[in-house]
Amino acid sequence: MATVADEKLGGAPADFDRLDEKAFVTPEPGQLDEVGVSKDGMRLHPQPTADPLDPLNWSGFKKHTILAIVMYLYFMFTYITTTTVPSFPQLQDSLGISYSQVNWTVAIPALGLAVGPLFWSSLADIYGRRIIFMTGTIIAFAATIGAAASKDYGGYMAARFFQGFGVSPAATVGMAVVMDLFYEYERGQKLGLWVLAIDTGLLVGPIIGGFMDLVSAEWIQWLTAILFAVLLVLEFLFMPETLYPRNYMLDRMPLAHSGGTDIEKIGQSKVDPAKVDLTRTTKLFFLNFRPVPGMRHPKPWDSVLRFILTFRYPIVVAGVLAFCFTWYWWILCIITMIPAAYVQYSPQIQGLLFLGLLLGTIFSEIFMSGRLSDYIVAKLAKKNGGVRLPEMRYVVVVADSLASLSAWVHAASDILF
């Protein structure tokens, strides 16, 4: 492997994870101690440093506080799309629109959610996660006030789009924060909690919206604005920068665990973390508008390019489409038709119809998702020379898919017969 000094950008070494990711995929069994830091015979990835500013070395409380903030924004990701559904009849009257037009008020924020990550992702790898989170939340907060105060269909739709656009960093940037904070062997559980946030937001939205409709359709948006305001305060006070120049630091200082072996073998000078002259994570300016130093930064349009290149991998595209159409599209179809299908019920009762889906989602996360996935991967990795592979998580995926398929077949049989 080439030394970090071979490639520099703005005086900082290139990012090893991007340049040499293949080196972490399938090492030979005898090479385990040359690839990273060992722990109970298992390889740790990312490779930790002895730097107290390294997010991997932060306390569990601090990490989980940041994770909770990320989950909060991801909860709002889908909450904003569905919380207005119980107020469809009131929106029709106040905006003078048809039922098909009011359905578009759910589709438009979803469009913002889809477009936003293409804009935010590369910027988060340049300027950091914190400033992108806060900027997106400010946009969503302002758009929500606009939606609450809007008196015409066009203004309301514009506000709804920017609601989705503002909250969209929760997807790709939120996942990046989880990757910054936790080791690979922990990510099944942590990403499971992160996904639980988006799933519960989708289903809790109509429940809360149904009861807020007792006040008015506008107050559904005013409550959402309050939730965004609280989130912005939490981000401002408790969410430090997590983008860390790991490979720059690994080249200059010892590893966190004695007995581990550095990726860069003997022959490099290691120094105390305090003597490394590089501003990073919590030492960055409180509101950082400059590229994070010590990183190899992408171009702002790289996220769009990577999205296009994804279509070279049919298995990835198939997985994305399966999720989009068997979960998100399916549940939105149900949600938007509830006011028309159960017109005899009040908006409050309509919202409570989603309790079953909510409880099923929580049950699945606790018993059939993250922690179980991590456990199975750890067992399979021990049989594979201490090397974890993404395919090891398919065991849980297949089991969950079969359970979902059986439920769908049962529901279809009840309807048909």
CSV table of C-alpha atoms in Angstrom, one decimal:
chain,number,residue,atom,x,y,z
A,1,MET,CA,0.0,0.0,0.0
A,2,ALA,CA,1.3,3.4,-0.9
A,3,THR,CA,2.1,5.8,2.0
A,4,VAL,CA,-0.2,8.7,2.7
A,5,ALA,CA,2.4,11.1,1.7
A,6,ASP,CA,2.2,9.9,-1.9
A,7,GLU,CA,-1.1,11.7,-2.5
A,8,LYS,CA,-2.1,15.0,-0.9
A,9,LEU,CA,-4.8,17.5,-1.4
A,10,GLY,CA,-4.4,20.9,0.2
A,11,GLY,CA,-1.6,19.6,2.4
A,12,ALA,CA,-3.6,16.7,3.7
A,13,PRO,CA,-3.2,13.0,2.8
A,14,ALA,CA,-5.6,11.2,0.6
A,15,ASP,CA,-8.4,9.2,2.2
A,16,PHE,CA,-7.2,5.6,2.5
A,17,ASP,CA,-10.7,4.2,2.8
A,18,ARG,CA,-11.6,5.5,-0.6
A,19,LEU,CA,-8.4,4.6,-2.3
A,20,ASP,CA,-7.9,1.2,-0.9
A,21,GLU,CA,-11.3,-0.1,0.1
A,22,LYS,CA,-10.7,-3.4,-1.7
A,23,ALA,CA,-7.9,-4.1,0.8
A,24,PHE,CA,-10.6,-4.6,3.5
A,25,VAL,CA,-12.8,-7.0,1.6
A,26,THR,CA,-11.3,-10.5,1.6
A,27,PRO,CA,-7.9,-10.7,3.1
A,28,GLU,CA,-6.1,-14.0,3.5
A,29,PRO,CA,-6.6,-15.6,6.9
A,30,GLY,CA,-2.9,-15.1,7.8
A,31,GLN,CA,-3.1,-11.5,7.0
A,32,LEU,CA,-5.6,-10.5,9.7
A,33,ASP,CA,-3.1,-8.8,11.9
A,34,GLU,CA,-1.7,-6.8,8.9
A,35,VAL,CA,-5.1,-5.4,7.8
A,36,GLY,CA,-6.3,-3.7,11.0
A,37,VAL,CA,-6.8,-3.9,14.7
A,38,SER,CA,-7.8,-7.2,16.1
A,39,LYS,CA,-10.3,-7.7,18.9
A,40,ASP,CA,-11.1,-11.2,20.1
A,41,GLY,CA,-9.9,-12.5,16.8
A,42,MET,CA,-12.1,-10.1,14.9
A,43,ARG,CA,-11.0,-7.3,12.7
A,44,LEU,CA,-12.1,-3.8,13.6
A,45,HIS,CA,-13.2,-1.5,10.9
A,46,PRO,CA,-12.8,1.5,10.7
A,47,GLN,CA,-9.4,1.4,12.2
A,48,PRO,CA,-9.4,3.4,15.5
A,49,THR,CA,-6.8,5.9,16.6
A,50,ALA,CA,-5.6,7.0,20.0
A,51,ASP,CA,-7.0,10.5,19.3
A,52,PRO,CA,-9.7,11.7,21.8
A,53,LEU,CA,-11.2,13.7,19.0
A,54,ASP,CA,-11.8,10.6,17.0
A,55,PRO,CA,-15.7,9.9,17.0
A,56,LEU,CA,-15.0,6.2,17.6
A,57,ASN,CA,-13.4,7.1,20.9
A,58,TRP,CA,-16.2,9.3,22.2
A,59,SER,CA,-18.3,8.0,25.2
A,60,GLY,CA,-21.2,5.8,24.5
A,61,PHE,CA,-23.5,8.5,25.9
A,62,LYS,CA,-22.2,11.1,23.5
A,63,LYS,CA,-22.4,8.7,20.5
A,64,HIS,CA,-26.0,7.7,21.3
A,65,THR,CA,-27.0,11.3,21.9
A,66,ILE,CA,-25.9,12.1,18.3
A,67,LEU,CA,-27.6,9.0,17.1
A,68,ALA,CA,-30.8,10.1,18.7
A,69,ILE,CA,-30.6,13.5,16.9
A,70,VAL,CA,-30.0,11.7,13.6
A,71,MET,CA,-33.0,9.5,14.3
A,72,TYR,CA,-35.1,12.5,15.2
A,73,LEU,CA,-34.4,14.1,11.7
A,74,TYR,CA,-35.0,10.7,10.0
A,75,PHE,CA,-38.3,10.4,11.9
A,76,MET,CA,-39.3,13.8,10.4
A,77,PHE,CA,-38.3,12.5,7.0
A,78,THR,CA,-41.5,10.6,6.6
A,79,TYR,CA,-43.6,12.2,9.4
A,80,ILE,CA,-44.0,15.4,7.2
A,81,THR,CA,-45.4,13.4,4.3
A,82,THR,CA,-48.1,11.6,6.2
A,83,THR,CA,-49.1,13.7,9.1
A,84,THR,CA,-51.4,15.8,6.9
A,85,VAL,CA,-53.4,12.9,5.5
A,86,PRO,CA,-56.2,13.0,8.1
A,87,SER,CA,-56.8,16.6,7.2
A,88,PHE,CA,-57.4,15.9,3.5
A,89,PRO,CA,-61.1,17.0,3.6
A,90,GLN,CA,-60.2,20.2,5.4
A,91,LEU,CA,-57.3,20.9,2.9
A,92,GLN,CA,-59.7,20.3,0.0
A,93,ASP,CA,-62.1,22.9,1.4
A,94,SER,CA,-59.6,25.5,2.4
A,95,LEU,CA,-57.5,25.3,-0.9
A,96,GLY,CA,-60.5,24.6,-3.2
A,97,ILE,CA,-58.9,21.4,-4.7
A,98,SER,CA,-60.1,17.9,-5.7
A,99,TYR,CA,-59.1,14.6,-3.9
A,100,SER,CA,-56.6,13.7,-6.6
A,101,GLN,CA,-55.0,17.1,-6.1
A,102,VAL,CA,-54.8,16.8,-2.4
A,103,ASN,CA,-53.0,13.4,-2.9
A,104,TRP,CA,-50.3,15.3,-4.7
A,105,THR,CA,-49.5,17.1,-1.4
A,106,VAL,CA,-48.0,13.9,-0.2
A,107,ALA,CA,-46.2,13.1,-3.5
A,108,ILE,CA,-44.5,16.6,-3.7
A,109,PRO,CA,-42.6,16.4,-0.4
A,110,ALA,CA,-41.6,12.8,-1.3
A,111,LEU,CA,-40.1,14.3,-4.5
A,112,GLY,CA,-38.0,16.7,-2.3
A,113,LEU,CA,-36.9,13.7,-0.2
A,114,ALA,CA,-35.7,12.0,-3.4
A,115,VAL,CA,-33.9,14.9,-5.0
A,116,GLY,CA,-32.4,16.3,-1.8
A,117,PRO,CA,-29.7,13.6,-1.1
A,118,LEU,CA,-28.3,14.1,-4.6
A,119,PHE,CA,-27.6,17.7,-3.6
A,120,TRP,CA,-26.5,17.3,0.0
A,121,SER,CA,-24.4,14.1,0.0
A,122,SER,CA,-21.2,15.5,-1.6
A,123,LEU,CA,-21.5,18.7,0.3
A,124,ALA,CA,-21.5,16.8,3.6
A,125,ASP,CA,-18.2,15.1,2.5
A,126,ILE,CA,-16.7,18.5,1.9
A,127,TYR,CA,-18.1,20.8,4.6
A,128,GLY,CA,-19.0,18.2,7.2
A,129,ARG,CA,-22.2,16.6,8.5
A,130,ARG,CA,-23.1,19.2,11.2
A,131,ILE,CA,-23.6,22.3,8.9
A,132,ILE,CA,-25.6,20.2,6.4
A,133,PHE,CA,-27.9,18.9,9.1
A,134,MET,CA,-28.5,22.4,10.5
A,135,THR,CA,-28.9,24.0,7.0
A,136,GLY,CA,-31.5,21.4,6.0
A,137,THR,CA,-33.4,21.7,9.3
A,138,ILE,CA,-33.6,25.5,8.8
A,139,ILE,CA,-35.0,25.1,5.3
A,140,ALA,CA,-37.5,22.5,6.5
A,141,PHE,CA,-38.5,24.8,9.5
A,142,ALA,CA,-39.0,27.8,7.2
A,143,ALA,CA,-40.9,25.7,4.6
A,144,THR,CA,-43.2,24.3,7.3
A,145,ILE,CA,-44.1,27.8,8.5
A,146,GLY,CA,-44.9,28.6,4.8
A,147,ALA,CA,-47.1,25.6,4.6
A,148,ALA,CA,-49.0,26.5,7.8
A,149,ALA,CA,-49.6,30.1,6.5
A,150,SER,CA,-50.3,29.3,2.9
A,151,LYS,CA,-53.7,30.2,1.5
A,152,ASP,CA,-53.4,28.9,-2.1
A,153,TYR,CA,-52.5,25.5,-3.6
A,154,GLY,CA,-49.4,26.6,-5.5
A,155,GLY,CA,-47.8,28.2,-2.4
A,156,TYR,CA,-48.7,25.2,-0.3
A,157,MET,CA,-47.2,22.8,-2.8
A,158,ALA,CA,-43.9,24.8,-3.0
A,159,ALA,CA,-43.7,24.8,0.8
A,160,ARG,CA,-44.3,21.0,0.9
A,161,PHE,CA,-41.5,20.4,-1.6
A,162,PHE,CA,-38.9,22.4,0.4
A,163,GLN,CA,-40.1,20.6,3.6
A,164,GLY,CA,-38.9,17.3,1.9
A,165,PHE,CA,-35.8,18.9,0.5
A,166,GLY,CA,-34.8,20.3,3.8
A,167,VAL,CA,-35.2,17.1,5.8
A,168,SER,CA,-33.6,14.9,3.1
A,169,PRO,CA,-30.1,15.0,4.6
A,170,ALA,CA,-31.4,12.5,7.2
A,171,ALA,CA,-31.0,9.8,4.6
A,172,THR,CA,-27.5,9.7,3.2
A,173,VAL,CA,-25.9,12.1,5.5
A,174,GLY,CA,-27.6,10.5,8.5
A,175,MET,CA,-26.2,7.1,7.5
A,176,ALA,CA,-22.7,8.7,7.1
A,177,VAL,CA,-22.9,10.0,10.7
A,178,VAL,CA,-23.7,6.5,12.0
A,179,MET,CA,-20.7,5.2,10.0
A,180,ASP,CA,-18.5,7.9,11.6
A,181,LEU,CA,-19.5,6.9,15.1
A,182,PHE,CA,-19.7,3.1,15.2
A,183,TYR,CA,-17.6,0.1,14.2
A,184,GLU,CA,-18.7,-2.2,11.5
A,185,TYR,CA,-19.8,-4.9,14.0
A,186,GLU,CA,-22.1,-2.4,15.7
A,187,ARG,CA,-23.8,-1.1,12.7
A,188,GLY,CA,-26.6,-3.6,12.3
A,189,GLN,CA,-28.2,-2.5,15.5
A,190,LYS,CA,-27.5,1.2,15.0
A,191,LEU,CA,-28.7,1.3,11.4
A,192,GLY,CA,-31.7,-0.7,12.5
A,193,LEU,CA,-32.6,2.0,15.0
A,194,TRP,CA,-32.0,4.6,12.3
A,195,VAL,CA,-34.4,2.8,9.9
A,196,LEU,CA,-36.9,2.3,12.8
A,197,ALA,CA,-37.0,6.1,13.0
A,198,ILE,CA,-38.1,6.5,9.3
A,199,ASP,CA,-40.6,3.7,9.6
A,200,THR,CA,-42.2,5.0,12.8
A,201,GLY,CA,-42.4,8.6,11.4
A,202,LEU,CA,-44.4,7.2,8.4
A,203,LEU,CA,-46.9,5.6,10.8
A,204,VAL,CA,-46.9,8.0,13.7
A,205,GLY,CA,-47.6,10.9,11.4
A,206,PRO,CA,-51.2,10.1,10.6
A,207,ILE,CA,-51.9,9.3,14.3
A,208,ILE,CA,-50.7,12.7,15.6
A,209,GLY,CA,-52.1,14.5,12.5
A,210,GLY,CA,-55.5,12.9,13.3
A,211,PHE,CA,-55.6,14.4,16.8
A,212,MET,CA,-54.1,17.7,15.7
A,213,ASP,CA,-56.9,18.0,13.2
A,214,LEU,CA,-59.2,18.6,16.2
A,215,VAL,CA,-57.6,22.0,16.4
A,216,SER,CA,-57.2,22.7,12.7
A,217,ALA,CA,-55.4,21.6,9.6
A,218,GLU,CA,-53.0,24.5,9.9
A,219,TRP,CA,-52.0,23.4,13.4
A,220,ILE,CA,-50.8,20.1,12.0
A,221,GLN,CA,-48.1,22.2,10.3
A,222,TRP,CA,-47.5,24.5,13.3
A,223,LEU,CA,-46.8,21.4,15.4
A,224,THR,CA,-44.4,20.2,12.8
A,225,ALA,CA,-42.7,23.6,12.8
A,226,ILE,CA,-42.3,23.3,16.6
A,227,LEU,CA,-40.7,19.9,16.2
A,228,PHE,CA,-38.2,21.3,13.7
A,229,ALA,CA,-37.4,24.2,16.0
A,230,VAL,CA,-36.6,21.7,18.9
A,231,LEU,CA,-34.5,19.6,16.5
A,232,LEU,CA,-32.5,22.7,15.4
A,233,VAL,CA,-31.7,23.6,19.0
A,234,LEU,CA,-30.6,20.0,19.7
A,235,GLU,CA,-28.3,20.0,16.6
A,236,PHE,CA,-26.9,23.4,17.6
A,237,LEU,CA,-26.1,22.3,21.1
A,238,PHE,CA,-25.4,18.6,21.0
A,239,MET,CA,-24.3,17.5,17.5
A,240,PRO,CA,-20.6,18.1,16.9
A,241,GLU,CA,-18.9,17.4,13.6
A,242,THR,CA,-18.3,13.7,13.0
A,243,LEU,CA,-16.4,13.8,9.7
A,244,TYR,CA,-12.9,12.7,10.8
A,245,PRO,CA,-9.6,12.7,8.8
A,246,ARG,CA,-9.0,9.1,9.8
A,247,ASN,CA,-6.2,8.2,7.4
A,248,TYR,CA,-4.4,11.4,7.9
A,249,MET,CA,-4.3,10.7,11.7
A,250,LEU,CA,-3.5,7.0,11.3
A,251,ASP,CA,-0.4,8.1,9.4
A,252,ARG,CA,0.8,10.3,12.3
A,253,MET,CA,-0.1,8.6,15.6
A,254,PRO,CA,-0.5,5.3,17.4
A,255,LEU,CA,-3.6,3.1,17.2
A,256,ALA,CA,-6.1,3.1,20.0
A,257,HIS,CA,-5.5,-0.6,20.9
A,258,SER,CA,-2.1,-1.8,22.0
A,259,GLY,CA,-1.3,-5.1,20.3
A,260,GLY,CA,-3.0,-4.1,17.1
A,261,THR,CA,-1.0,-3.6,13.9
A,262,ASP,CA,-1.2,-0.4,11.9
A,263,ILE,CA,-2.3,-0.6,8.3
A,264,GLU,CA,0.9,1.3,7.5
A,265,LYS,CA,3.6,-1.0,8.8
A,266,ILE,CA,6.8,0.0,10.6
A,267,GLY,CA,8.9,2.9,9.5
A,268,GLN,CA,6.5,5.9,10.1
A,269,SER,CA,6.9,8.4,12.9
A,270,LYS,CA,4.0,8.4,15.4
A,271,VAL,CA,3.3,11.5,17.5
A,272,ASP,CA,1.0,12.5,20.3
A,273,PRO,CA,-2.5,13.4,19.1
A,274,ALA,CA,-2.2,16.9,20.7
A,275,LYS,CA,0.8,17.6,18.6
A,276,VAL,CA,-0.9,17.0,15.3
A,277,ASP,CA,-1.6,20.4,13.8
A,278,LEU,CA,-5.0,19.7,12.2
A,279,THR,CA,-8.3,21.2,13.3
A,280,ARG,CA,-10.9,18.4,13.5
A,281,THR,CA,-14.3,17.4,14.8
A,282,THR,CA,-15.1,19.2,18.1
A,283,LYS,CA,-12.2,21.7,17.5
A,284,LEU,CA,-13.7,23.0,14.3
A,285,PHE,CA,-15.3,26.4,14.3
A,286,PHE,CA,-18.8,26.1,15.8
A,287,LEU,CA,-20.4,26.9,12.5
A,288,ASN,CA,-17.9,25.6,10.0
A,289,PHE,CA,-18.4,26.8,6.4
A,290,ARG,CA,-15.0,25.7,5.1
A,291,PRO,CA,-14.0,22.3,3.7
A,292,VAL,CA,-13.0,20.0,6.6
A,293,PRO,CA,-9.2,19.8,6.5
A,294,GLY,CA,-7.3,16.6,6.2
A,295,MET,CA,-9.8,15.0,3.8
A,296,ARG,CA,-9.9,14.2,0.1
A,297,HIS,CA,-13.0,16.0,-0.9
A,298,PRO,CA,-15.4,15.0,-3.7
A,299,LYS,CA,-16.7,17.4,-6.3
A,300,PRO,CA,-20.2,18.8,-5.5
A,301,TRP,CA,-21.7,16.8,-8.4
A,302,ASP,CA,-20.1,13.5,-7.5
A,303,SER,CA,-23.2,12.3,-5.6
A,304,VAL,CA,-25.2,12.6,-8.8
A,305,LEU,CA,-22.5,10.8,-10.8
A,306,ARG,CA,-22.3,8.0,-8.2
A,307,PHE,CA,-26.1,7.6,-8.3
A,308,ILE,CA,-26.0,7.2,-12.1
A,309,LEU,CA,-23.1,4.7,-11.8
A,310,THR,CA,-25.2,2.6,-9.3
A,311,PHE,CA,-27.2,1.3,-12.3
A,312,ARG,CA,-24.1,-0.7,-13.3
A,313,TYR,CA,-25.0,-3.0,-10.4
A,314,PRO,CA,-28.3,-4.8,-11.0
A,315,ILE,CA,-28.4,-6.4,-7.6
A,316,VAL,CA,-28.2,-3.0,-5.9
A,317,VAL,CA,-30.9,-1.5,-8.2
A,318,ALA,CA,-33.1,-4.6,-7.5
A,319,GLY,CA,-32.8,-4.1,-3.8
A,320,VAL,CA,-33.6,-0.4,-3.9
A,321,LEU,CA,-36.6,-1.0,-6.1
A,322,ALA,CA,-37.8,-3.8,-3.9
A,323,PHE,CA,-37.7,-1.5,-0.9
A,324,CYS,CA,-39.3,1.4,-2.7
A,325,PHE,CA,-42.2,-0.5,-4.1
A,326,THR,CA,-42.9,-3.2,-1.4
A,327,TRP,CA,-42.7,-0.8,1.5
A,328,TYR,CA,-42.7,3.0,0.8
A,329,TRP,CA,-44.9,3.0,-2.2
A,330,TRP,CA,-47.2,0.4,-0.8
A,331,ILE,CA,-47.7,2.1,2.6
A,332,LEU,CA,-48.2,5.5,1.0
A,333,CYS,CA,-50.9,4.1,-1.3
A,334,ILE,CA,-52.7,2.8,1.8
A,335,ILE,CA,-52.2,6.0,3.8
A,336,THR,CA,-53.5,8.4,1.1
A,337,MET,CA,-56.6,6.3,0.5
A,338,ILE,CA,-57.6,6.0,4.2
A,339,PRO,CA,-59.7,9.2,4.2
A,340,ALA,CA,-61.7,8.1,1.2
A,341,ALA,CA,-62.0,4.4,2.2
A,342,TYR,CA,-63.1,5.1,5.8
A,343,VAL,CA,-65.0,8.4,5.4
A,344,GLN,CA,-67.5,7.2,8.0
A,345,TYR,CA,-64.8,7.5,10.7
A,346,SER,CA,-63.3,10.7,12.2
A,347,PRO,CA,-59.8,11.7,11.4
A,348,GLN,CA,-58.7,10.6,14.9
A,349,ILE,CA,-60.0,7.0,14.3
A,350,GLN,CA,-58.5,7.0,10.9
A,351,GLY,CA,-55.1,7.8,12.4
A,352,LEU,CA,-55.5,5.0,15.0
A,353,LEU,CA,-55.9,2.5,12.1
A,354,PHE,CA,-52.0,2.6,11.8
A,355,LEU,CA,-51.3,1.3,15.2
A,356,GLY,CA,-51.1,-2.3,14.0
A,357,LEU,CA,-48.5,-1.4,11.4
A,358,LEU,CA,-46.6,0.6,14.0
A,359,LEU,CA,-46.5,-2.2,16.5
A,360,GLY,CA,-45.4,-4.7,13.8
A,361,THR,CA,-42.6,-2.4,12.8
A,362,ILE,CA,-41.3,-2.0,16.4
A,363,PHE,CA,-41.6,-5.8,17.0
A,364,SER,CA,-39.6,-6.5,13.8
A,365,GLU,CA,-36.8,-4.1,14.8
A,366,ILE,CA,-36.5,-5.6,18.3
A,367,PHE,CA,-36.6,-9.3,17.4
A,368,MET,CA,-35.8,-9.6,13.7
A,369,SER,CA,-33.4,-6.9,12.7
A,370,GLY,CA,-30.3,-5.0,13.8
A,371,ARG,CA,-29.0,-6.8,16.9
A,372,LEU,CA,-29.9,-10.3,15.5
A,373,SER,CA,-28.2,-9.4,12.3
A,374,ASP,CA,-25.0,-8.4,14.1
A,375,TYR,CA,-25.1,-11.6,16.1
A,376,ILE,CA,-25.4,-13.8,13.0
A,377,VAL,CA,-22.7,-11.9,11.2
A,378,ALA,CA,-20.3,-12.3,14.2
A,379,LYS,CA,-20.9,-16.0,14.2
A,380,LEU,CA,-20.4,-16.4,10.5
A,381,ALA,CA,-17.3,-14.2,10.5
A,382,LYS,CA,-15.6,-16.4,13.1
A,383,LYS,CA,-16.0,-19.3,10.6
A,384,ASN,CA,-14.6,-17.1,7.9
A,385,GLY,CA,-11.2,-16.2,9.5
A,386,GLY,CA,-12.5,-13.2,11.3
A,387,VAL,CA,-13.7,-11.4,8.1
A,388,ARG,CA,-17.1,-10.0,7.9
A,389,LEU,CA,-18.9,-9.9,4.5
A,390,PRO,CA,-22.1,-8.0,3.6
A,391,GLU,CA,-23.7,-11.1,2.2
A,392,MET,CA,-23.8,-12.5,5.8
A,393,ARG,CA,-26.7,-10.3,6.5
A,394,TYR,CA,-28.8,-12.0,3.9
A,395,VAL,CA,-29.9,-14.7,6.4
A,396,VAL,CA,-32.1,-12.1,8.3
A,397,VAL,CA,-33.2,-10.5,5.0
A,398,VAL,CA,-34.5,-13.9,3.6
A,399,ALA,CA,-36.2,-14.8,6.9
A,400,ASP,CA,-38.0,-11.4,7.1
A,401,SER,CA,-38.9,-11.5,3.4
A,402,LEU,CA,-40.6,-14.9,3.9
A,403,ALA,CA,-42.5,-13.6,6.9
A,404,SER,CA,-43.7,-10.6,4.9
A,405,LEU,CA,-44.7,-12.7,1.9
A,406,SER,CA,-46.7,-15.0,4.1
A,407,ALA,CA,-48.6,-12.0,5.6
A,408,TRP,CA,-49.3,-10.6,2.2
A,409,VAL,CA,-50.6,-14.0,0.9
A,410,HIS,CA,-52.9,-14.3,4.0
A,411,ALA,CA,-54.2,-10.8,3.5
A,412,ALA,CA,-54.9,-11.3,-0.2
A,413,SER,CA,-56.7,-14.6,0.5
A,414,ASP,CA,-59.0,-12.8,3.0
A,415,ILE,CA,-59.8,-10.2,0.4
A,416,LEU,CA,-60.4,-12.6,-2.5
A,417,PHE,CA,-62.1,-15.4,-0.7
